[in-house]
Amino acid sequence: MAFPVLKNDRILRAARGEGVDRVPIWIMRQAGRYLPEFRELRSKHDFFTICQTPDLAAEASLQPIRRFDLDACIIFSDILVIPQALGMTVEMRPGVGPVLPEPLISPEDIHKLDSAVNITQKLYYVGEAITLTRHKLDGKVPLLGFAGAPWTLMGYMIEGGGSKTLSKAKAWLYQFPDASKRLLNMLTSAVVDYLVMQALAGAQMLQVFESSAEHLGPELFKDYALPYIQQISLRVKALIKAKGLDDLPMTIFAKGAHYALQDLAESGYDVVGLDWTIDPEEARGRVGYSVTLQGNLDPCALYAPEAELRRYTKEMLKKFGKNRYIANLGHGIYPDMKPDHVATLIAAVHEE
Ligand code: 1CP
């Protein structure tokens, strides 16, 4: 069944470097716990049950779209469905976050992973959720798919959850470089298959989250993150073309990786996401208009009084300019932030 005609293609145009009537905006983690309607849904269902049930995943994805004048919808899921598909147990503990009770301890543990798994089949439920959500969106805004980048996934698989230092995962890079690369290659192939499946299912733009880039630094990033990030865009775009689909924009968000900004701008993505620790003018000065920039308001600016929040937002818009720019936060929104302030942020972007 054909999808409904798209009525708002602002974010796709901005991603491709085409003119826009106004700057598009979406919010990282816009579907989630800061919304009372999500907490209500979540009180009735386990996190992964929501991900695995297309009706529930569509509902969570659509909640922010009903409430706010956003320019994109992101499919409700998590980056950790990939380690899950490879055979690892992932639990989502309320108030704690993701826990992998049996992390990879040494390189021998790589053999426990189901490297031959058919990701497209195993994660088919995400494809079904995407198709359903795109129909339910009725062309209002484009639907974004996403995946975690290999290094960020490797981090969770070795640490067994979130970590302040990633010291166990980084120890692998220094002690077992070959095994680390085997694991990163396995993850790269899984991510490529997963993103292509999402595009075939109806995703109109794809974001890759390298959320743990800040722990690497220039040397390790060059060896253990960038090559896999590059392969993902090249392979996904080639496969999408081979399957007869139109090219679709891809975004790389490598949190804390300013040191690699130029490399990221040349890594085959249409959009580079920025965290809040870099000045927009400096970022633009370094990459020019060869890519679209996305970001980068400090999420904590949402705690500011609304007049201040507006002022910060306007300053950011002025610095980025209207061309090749997608407004967003510099990282995901936190659960205790006020939906009213999100509305203020969106209004401030749209007014410009
Ligand atoms: O609106 C959306 O974006 C919802 C879809 C989404 C996305 C894009 C979720 C739902 N998670 C993610 C990506 C994700 N998950 C990232 C990359 C983005 C980022 O850097 O924030 C990462 C690192 C994760 C891992 C993860 N899952 C964390 C971070 C833990 C840590 O400190 O290391 C957490 C807290 C989760 C749980 C989670 N994922 C999503 C939601 C709504 C939640 C809350 C869990 C719950 O409801 O119990």
Short mmCIF file of C-alpha atoms and ligand atoms in Angstrom, two decimals:
data_model
loop_
_atom_site.label_atom_id
_atom_site.label_comp_id
_atom_site.label_asym_id
_atom_site.label_seq_id
_atom_site.Cartn_x
_atom_site.Cartn_y
_atom_site.Cartn_z
CA MET A 1 0.00 0.00 0.00
CA ALA A 2 1.42 3.39 -1.00
CA PHE A 3 2.22 5.83 1.80
CA PRO A 4 0.24 9.08 2.19
CA VAL A 5 1.65 12.12 0.38
CA LEU A 6 4.17 14.07 2.49
CA LYS A 7 2.88 17.52 3.41
CA ASN A 8 5.92 18.87 5.27
CA ASP A 9 9.31 18.04 3.75
CA ARG A 10 11.21 20.89 5.46
CA ILE A 11 13.67 18.62 7.26
CA LEU A 12 14.43 16.60 4.11
CA ARG A 13 14.99 19.80 2.14
CA ALA A 14 17.28 21.21 4.84
CA ALA A 15 19.21 17.92 4.93
CA ARG A 16 19.76 18.04 1.16
CA GLY A 17 20.82 21.67 1.24
CA GLU A 18 17.67 22.96 -0.48
CA GLY A 19 15.92 26.17 0.53
CA VAL A 20 13.32 26.13 3.31
CA ASP A 21 10.54 28.54 4.29
CA ARG A 22 11.59 28.19 7.93
CA VAL A 23 14.14 26.24 9.96
CA PRO A 24 12.93 22.70 10.72
CA ILE A 25 13.06 21.41 14.29
CA TRP A 26 12.80 18.08 16.06
CA ILE A 27 14.06 17.05 19.49
CA MET A 28 16.33 14.14 20.28
CA ARG A 29 14.41 11.73 22.54
CA GLN A 30 11.20 13.63 21.80
CA ALA A 31 9.21 10.44 22.43
CA GLY A 32 9.78 9.62 26.06
CA ARG A 33 9.37 10.10 29.75
CA TYR A 34 9.10 13.91 29.94
CA LEU A 35 5.62 13.45 28.38
CA PRO A 36 2.88 12.48 30.85
CA GLU A 37 1.13 10.53 28.09
CA PHE A 38 4.29 8.45 27.59
CA ARG A 39 4.61 7.77 31.33
CA GLU A 40 0.98 6.63 31.25
CA LEU A 41 1.69 4.25 28.35
CA ARG A 42 4.90 3.06 30.02
CA SER A 43 3.08 2.36 33.32
CA LYS A 44 1.08 -0.28 31.48
CA HIS A 45 3.79 -1.85 29.33
CA ASP A 46 7.39 -2.94 29.60
CA PHE A 47 9.85 -0.83 27.54
CA PHE A 48 10.70 -3.57 25.04
CA THR A 49 7.05 -4.62 24.77
CA ILE A 50 6.34 -1.11 23.50
CA CYS A 51 9.22 -1.42 21.00
CA GLN A 52 8.04 -4.85 19.85
CA THR A 53 4.34 -4.04 19.48
CA PRO A 54 3.83 -1.90 16.35
CA ASP A 55 0.62 -0.30 17.69
CA LEU A 56 2.32 0.75 20.93
CA ALA A 57 5.54 1.89 19.23
CA ALA A 58 3.47 3.96 16.79
CA GLU A 59 1.53 5.48 19.68
CA ALA A 60 4.74 6.50 21.52
CA SER A 61 6.23 7.91 18.28
CA LEU A 62 3.10 9.95 17.54
CA GLN A 63 2.61 11.43 21.03
CA PRO A 64 5.05 14.35 20.56
CA ILE A 65 3.67 14.98 17.05
CA ARG A 66 0.15 15.41 18.41
CA ARG A 67 1.31 17.79 21.11
CA PHE A 68 3.88 19.94 19.28
CA ASP A 69 4.46 21.55 15.89
CA LEU A 70 7.53 19.43 15.13
CA ASP A 71 9.02 18.85 11.66
CA ALA A 72 9.88 15.16 12.11
CA CYS A 73 8.73 12.05 13.93
CA ILE A 74 11.29 9.52 15.21
CA ILE A 75 10.35 5.87 15.53
CA PHE A 76 10.15 4.70 19.12
CA SER A 77 12.82 2.08 19.77
CA ASP A 78 16.28 1.94 21.33
CA ILE A 79 19.83 1.54 20.06
CA LEU A 80 20.18 -1.60 22.21
CA VAL A 81 17.87 -3.73 20.05
CA ILE A 82 21.02 -4.61 18.06
CA PRO A 83 22.89 -6.26 20.98
CA GLN A 84 19.57 -7.94 21.79
CA ALA A 85 19.26 -9.26 18.24
CA LEU A 86 22.82 -10.62 18.51
CA GLY A 87 21.70 -12.69 21.49
CA MET A 88 22.46 -10.50 24.51
CA THR A 89 19.93 -9.93 27.28
CA VAL A 90 19.01 -6.25 27.69
CA GLU A 91 16.76 -5.10 30.52
CA MET A 92 15.34 -1.61 30.83
CA ARG A 93 15.20 -0.85 34.54
CA PRO A 94 13.07 2.14 35.55
CA GLY A 95 15.21 4.88 37.07
CA VAL A 96 18.43 3.02 36.12
CA GLY A 97 18.35 2.69 32.34
CA PRO A 98 19.57 -0.20 30.24
CA VAL A 99 21.29 -3.14 31.95
CA LEU A 100 23.01 -6.02 30.13
CA PRO A 101 23.42 -8.59 32.92
CA GLU A 102 25.86 -10.78 30.95
CA PRO A 103 28.29 -8.34 29.32
CA LEU A 104 31.19 -9.35 27.10
CA ILE A 105 34.17 -9.87 29.42
CA SER A 106 36.91 -11.09 27.09
CA PRO A 107 37.31 -11.56 23.32
CA GLU A 108 36.24 -15.24 23.60
CA ASP A 109 32.79 -13.94 24.47
CA ILE A 110 32.40 -12.59 20.93
CA HIS A 111 31.77 -16.19 19.88
CA LYS A 112 28.66 -16.26 22.04
CA LEU A 113 27.11 -13.62 19.81
CA ASP A 114 24.87 -14.82 17.00
CA SER A 115 26.90 -13.24 14.20
CA ALA A 116 24.92 -15.14 11.54
CA VAL A 117 21.61 -13.71 12.71
CA ASN A 118 19.34 -12.29 10.02
CA ILE A 119 18.88 -8.79 11.44
CA THR A 120 16.13 -7.95 8.98
CA GLN A 121 14.08 -10.90 10.25
CA LYS A 122 14.99 -10.59 13.89
CA LEU A 123 14.18 -6.88 14.09
CA TYR A 124 11.30 -7.07 11.64
CA TYR A 125 9.02 -5.71 14.35
CA VAL A 126 10.80 -2.34 14.04
CA GLY A 127 10.05 -2.38 10.31
CA GLU A 128 6.40 -3.11 11.03
CA ALA A 129 6.29 -0.27 13.57
CA ILE A 130 7.85 2.07 10.98
CA THR A 131 5.36 1.12 8.27
CA LEU A 132 2.40 1.53 10.62
CA THR A 133 3.68 4.84 12.04
CA ARG A 134 4.28 6.25 8.57
CA HIS A 135 0.70 5.43 7.60
CA LYS A 136 -0.65 6.89 10.83
CA LEU A 137 1.39 10.07 10.33
CA ASP A 138 -0.69 10.61 7.20
CA GLY A 139 2.11 12.63 5.59
CA LYS A 140 2.19 15.23 8.36
CA VAL A 141 5.98 15.07 8.78
CA PRO A 142 8.75 12.67 7.71
CA LEU A 143 9.52 9.59 9.81
CA LEU A 144 13.10 9.15 11.04
CA GLY A 145 14.73 5.79 11.64
CA PHE A 146 17.90 5.35 13.69
CA ALA A 147 20.58 3.03 15.02
CA GLY A 148 23.49 3.20 17.43
CA ALA A 149 26.98 3.41 15.91
CA PRO A 150 29.30 0.42 16.45
CA TRP A 151 31.58 1.93 19.12
CA THR A 152 28.64 3.13 21.22
CA LEU A 153 27.01 -0.32 20.99
CA MET A 154 30.31 -2.03 21.84
CA GLY A 155 30.52 0.18 24.92
CA TYR A 156 27.16 -0.99 26.27
CA MET A 157 27.94 -4.63 25.42
CA ILE A 158 31.18 -4.59 27.44
CA GLU A 159 30.20 -2.25 30.27
CA GLY A 160 26.85 -3.99 30.76
CA GLY A 161 25.02 -0.64 30.79
CA GLY A 162 25.75 3.06 30.91
CA SER A 163 29.20 4.05 32.21
CA LYS A 164 30.90 7.28 33.21
CA THR A 165 34.34 6.31 31.88
CA LEU A 166 33.84 3.36 29.49
CA SER A 167 37.10 2.08 30.95
CA LYS A 168 36.27 -1.61 30.39
CA ALA A 169 35.35 -1.03 26.74
CA LYS A 170 38.39 1.21 26.21
CA ALA A 171 40.61 -1.43 27.80
CA TRP A 172 39.56 -3.71 24.93
CA LEU A 173 40.74 -1.11 22.39
CA TYR A 174 44.19 -0.97 24.03
CA GLN A 175 44.54 -4.67 24.91
CA PHE A 176 42.66 -6.45 22.13
CA PRO A 177 42.69 -4.21 19.05
CA ASP A 178 42.05 -7.06 16.61
CA ALA A 179 39.19 -8.55 18.59
CA SER A 180 37.75 -5.05 19.01
CA LYS A 181 37.80 -4.57 15.26
CA ARG A 182 36.16 -7.98 14.73
CA LEU A 183 33.37 -6.92 17.06
CA LEU A 184 33.05 -3.49 15.45
CA ASN A 185 32.86 -5.09 11.99
CA MET A 186 30.15 -7.47 13.16
CA LEU A 187 28.19 -4.54 14.58
CA THR A 188 28.70 -2.49 11.41
CA SER A 189 27.13 -5.21 9.27
CA ALA A 190 24.21 -5.54 11.68
CA VAL A 191 23.65 -1.76 11.69
CA VAL A 192 23.82 -1.59 7.86
CA ASP A 193 21.23 -4.37 7.44
CA TYR A 194 19.07 -2.81 10.12
CA LEU A 195 19.06 0.68 8.58
CA VAL A 196 18.36 -0.66 5.08
CA MET A 197 15.43 -2.63 6.50
CA GLN A 198 14.15 0.59 8.12
CA ALA A 199 14.39 2.46 4.81
CA LEU A 200 12.52 -0.33 3.00
CA ALA A 201 9.85 -0.26 5.70
CA GLY A 202 9.26 3.47 5.18
CA ALA A 203 11.82 5.49 7.17
CA GLN A 204 12.48 8.76 5.29
CA MET A 205 15.71 9.80 6.99
CA LEU A 206 18.18 7.87 9.17
CA GLN A 207 20.25 8.99 12.16
CA VAL A 208 23.28 7.16 13.52
CA PHE A 209 23.98 7.84 17.21
CA GLU A 210 27.64 7.71 18.24
CA SER A 211 26.73 8.91 21.71
CA SER A 212 29.93 7.67 23.35
CA ALA A 213 32.38 9.41 20.99
CA GLU A 214 33.44 11.82 23.73
CA HIS A 215 35.32 9.04 25.49
CA LEU A 216 37.60 8.29 22.55
CA GLY A 217 39.63 11.35 21.59
CA PRO A 218 41.16 11.94 18.16
CA GLU A 219 43.44 8.85 17.95
CA LEU A 220 41.01 6.20 19.10
CA PHE A 221 38.16 7.83 17.16
CA LYS A 222 40.14 7.57 13.91
CA ASP A 223 40.81 3.87 14.46
CA TYR A 224 37.70 2.61 16.21
CA ALA A 225 34.78 4.87 15.30
CA LEU A 226 35.25 6.84 12.08
CA PRO A 227 35.93 3.91 9.70
CA TYR A 228 32.74 2.14 10.79
CA ILE A 229 30.70 5.34 10.68
CA GLN A 230 31.93 5.87 7.10
CA GLN A 231 31.18 2.30 6.07
CA ILE A 232 27.63 2.59 7.37
CA SER A 233 26.72 5.60 5.21
CA LEU A 234 28.45 4.21 2.12
CA ARG A 235 26.97 0.72 2.41
CA VAL A 236 23.47 1.86 3.40
CA LYS A 237 23.28 4.37 0.54
CA ALA A 238 24.61 1.82 -1.99
CA LEU A 239 22.19 -0.90 -0.85
CA ILE A 240 19.23 1.48 -0.87
CA LYS A 241 20.10 2.46 -4.42
CA ALA A 242 20.53 -1.17 -5.47
CA LYS A 243 17.07 -1.93 -4.10
CA GLY A 244 15.57 0.82 -6.26
CA LEU A 245 14.73 3.23 -3.44
CA ASP A 246 15.39 6.96 -3.69
CA ASP A 247 18.40 8.25 -1.79
CA LEU A 248 17.50 9.27 1.73
CA PRO A 249 19.32 11.71 3.96
CA MET A 250 21.51 10.36 6.75
CA THR A 251 22.66 12.10 9.93
CA ILE A 252 25.67 11.33 12.08
CA PHE A 253 25.53 12.52 15.69
CA ALA A 254 28.86 11.85 17.39
CA LYS A 255 28.53 13.37 20.83
CA GLY A 256 31.66 15.09 22.06
CA ALA A 257 33.66 14.56 18.85
CA HIS A 258 34.51 18.13 17.79
CA TYR A 259 38.03 17.00 17.20
CA ALA A 260 36.67 14.96 14.29
CA LEU A 261 34.20 17.49 12.91
CA GLN A 262 35.86 17.86 9.50
CA ASP A 263 36.23 14.09 9.14
CA LEU A 264 32.58 13.63 10.06
CA ALA A 265 31.55 16.25 7.50
CA GLU A 266 33.33 14.14 4.86
CA SER A 267 32.10 10.76 6.05
CA GLY A 268 29.22 10.40 3.59
CA TYR A 269 26.39 11.82 5.70
CA ASP A 270 24.12 14.70 4.69
CA VAL A 271 23.78 16.03 8.23
CA VAL A 272 26.21 16.30 11.15
CA GLY A 273 24.66 16.63 14.59
CA LEU A 274 26.44 18.81 17.16
CA ASP A 275 26.35 18.77 20.93
CA TRP A 276 26.12 22.03 22.86
CA THR A 277 29.81 22.35 23.69
CA ILE A 278 30.78 23.81 20.32
CA ASP A 279 29.91 27.31 19.13
CA PRO A 280 27.71 27.18 16.00
CA GLU A 281 29.87 29.74 14.18
CA GLU A 282 33.02 27.77 14.88
CA ALA A 283 31.39 24.56 13.66
CA ARG A 284 30.16 26.25 10.46
CA GLY A 285 33.55 27.81 9.94
CA ARG A 286 35.13 24.38 10.04
CA VAL A 287 32.75 22.52 7.71
CA GLY A 288 31.29 25.30 5.56
CA TYR A 289 28.08 24.50 3.68
CA SER A 290 29.16 21.07 2.46
CA VAL A 291 26.84 19.49 5.05
CA THR A 292 23.76 20.43 7.03
CA LEU A 293 24.36 21.02 10.73
CA GLN A 294 21.91 19.89 13.41
CA GLY A 295 21.67 20.97 17.03
CA ASN A 296 22.86 22.23 19.39
CA LEU A 297 21.00 23.88 22.25
CA ASP A 298 22.15 22.74 25.68
CA PRO A 299 19.27 20.48 26.80
CA CYS A 300 19.50 22.15 30.22
CA ALA A 301 18.48 25.47 28.65
CA LEU A 302 15.00 23.94 28.88
CA TYR A 303 15.25 24.51 32.66
CA ALA A 304 15.66 28.27 32.10
CA PRO A 305 12.71 30.67 32.50
CA GLU A 306 10.86 30.82 29.18
CA ALA A 307 12.06 34.32 28.26
CA GLU A 308 15.67 33.17 28.72
CA LEU A 309 15.04 29.98 26.78
CA ARG A 310 13.74 32.09 23.89
CA ARG A 311 16.82 34.28 24.03
CA TYR A 312 19.19 31.28 23.92
CA THR A 313 17.21 29.79 21.05
CA LYS A 314 17.26 33.02 19.02
CA GLU A 315 21.00 33.38 19.55
CA MET A 316 21.56 29.85 18.31
CA LEU A 317 19.40 30.46 15.23
CA LYS A 318 21.25 33.64 14.43
CA LYS A 319 24.59 31.86 14.61
CA PHE A 320 23.59 28.90 12.47
CA GLY A 321 21.62 30.89 9.89
CA LYS A 322 18.70 29.55 7.88
CA ASN A 323 20.56 27.47 5.32
CA ARG A 324 21.67 23.87 5.80
CA TYR A 325 20.45 23.87 9.37
CA ILE A 326 18.11 21.70 11.46
CA ALA A 327 17.31 22.99 14.96
CA ASN A 328 17.55 20.47 17.80
CA LEU A 329 19.03 20.04 21.24
CA GLY A 330 22.69 19.12 21.62
CA HIS A 331 21.63 15.81 23.22
CA GLY A 332 18.42 14.08 24.25
CA ILE A 333 15.81 15.76 26.44
CA TYR A 334 15.73 14.67 30.12
CA PRO A 335 12.70 13.09 31.79
CA ASP A 336 12.16 15.98 34.24
CA MET A 337 11.89 18.70 31.58
CA LYS A 338 8.66 20.59 31.07
CA PRO A 339 6.62 19.99 27.92
CA ASP A 340 5.60 23.69 28.02
CA HIS A 341 9.22 24.70 27.62
CA VAL A 342 9.55 22.38 24.64
CA ALA A 343 6.60 24.21 23.08
CA THR A 344 8.35 27.54 23.77
CA LEU A 345 11.55 26.31 22.10
CA ILE A 346 9.63 25.15 19.02
CA ALA A 347 7.68 28.42 18.81
CA ALA A 348 10.91 30.44 19.09
CA VAL A 349 12.38 28.50 16.14
CA HIS A 350 9.25 28.87 14.04
CA GLU A 351 8.92 32.60 14.68
CA GLU A 352 12.25 33.42 13.11
O1 1CP B 1 12.19 10.10 21.01
C1 1CP B 1 13.05 9.28 20.89
O2 1CP B 1 14.14 9.60 20.43
C2 1CP B 1 12.73 7.90 21.37
C3 1CP B 1 13.48 6.79 20.81
C4 1CP B 1 14.81 6.55 21.49
C5 1CP B 1 16.09 6.80 20.96
C6 1CP B 1 16.40 7.53 19.66
C7 1CP B 1 15.00 5.92 22.75
C8 1CP B 1 13.94 5.53 23.67
N1 1CP B 1 16.35 5.71 22.91
C9 1CP B 1 17.03 6.25 21.83
C10 1CP B 1 18.45 6.24 21.57
C11 1CP B 1 19.41 5.85 22.61
N2 1CP B 1 19.29 4.92 23.59
C12 1CP B 1 20.72 6.39 22.69
C13 1CP B 1 21.29 7.38 21.73
C14 1CP B 1 20.83 8.74 22.05
C15 1CP B 1 21.47 9.36 23.23
O3 1CP B 1 22.70 9.47 23.25
O4 1CP B 1 20.73 9.74 24.14
C16 1CP B 1 21.36 5.80 23.78
C17 1CP B 1 22.76 6.06 24.28
C18 1CP B 1 20.45 4.86 24.34
C19 1CP B 1 20.67 3.98 25.50
C20 1CP B 1 19.67 4.26 26.53
N3 1CP B 1 18.40 3.77 26.49
C21 1CP B 1 19.77 5.12 27.64
C22 1CP B 1 21.00 5.91 28.05
C23 1CP B 1 21.59 5.28 29.26
C24 1CP B 1 22.94 5.79 29.62
O5 1CP B 1 23.02 6.64 30.47
O6 1CP B 1 23.90 5.30 29.05
C25 1CP B 1 18.55 5.09 28.31
C26 1CP B 1 18.16 5.78 29.58
C27 1CP B 1 17.68 4.25 27.56
C28 1CP B 1 16.26 3.97 27.85
C29 1CP B 1 15.29 4.61 26.98
N4 1CP B 1 15.35 4.64 25.60
C30 1CP B 1 14.26 5.30 25.10
C31 1CP B 1 13.46 5.71 26.23
C32 1CP B 1 12.15 6.43 26.16
C33 1CP B 1 14.11 5.25 27.39
C34 1CP B 1 13.61 5.39 28.82
C35 1CP B 1 13.34 4.04 29.37
C36 1CP B 1 12.02 3.83 30.01
O7 1CP B 1 10.97 4.31 29.55
O8 1CP B 1 12.02 3.09 30.99
#
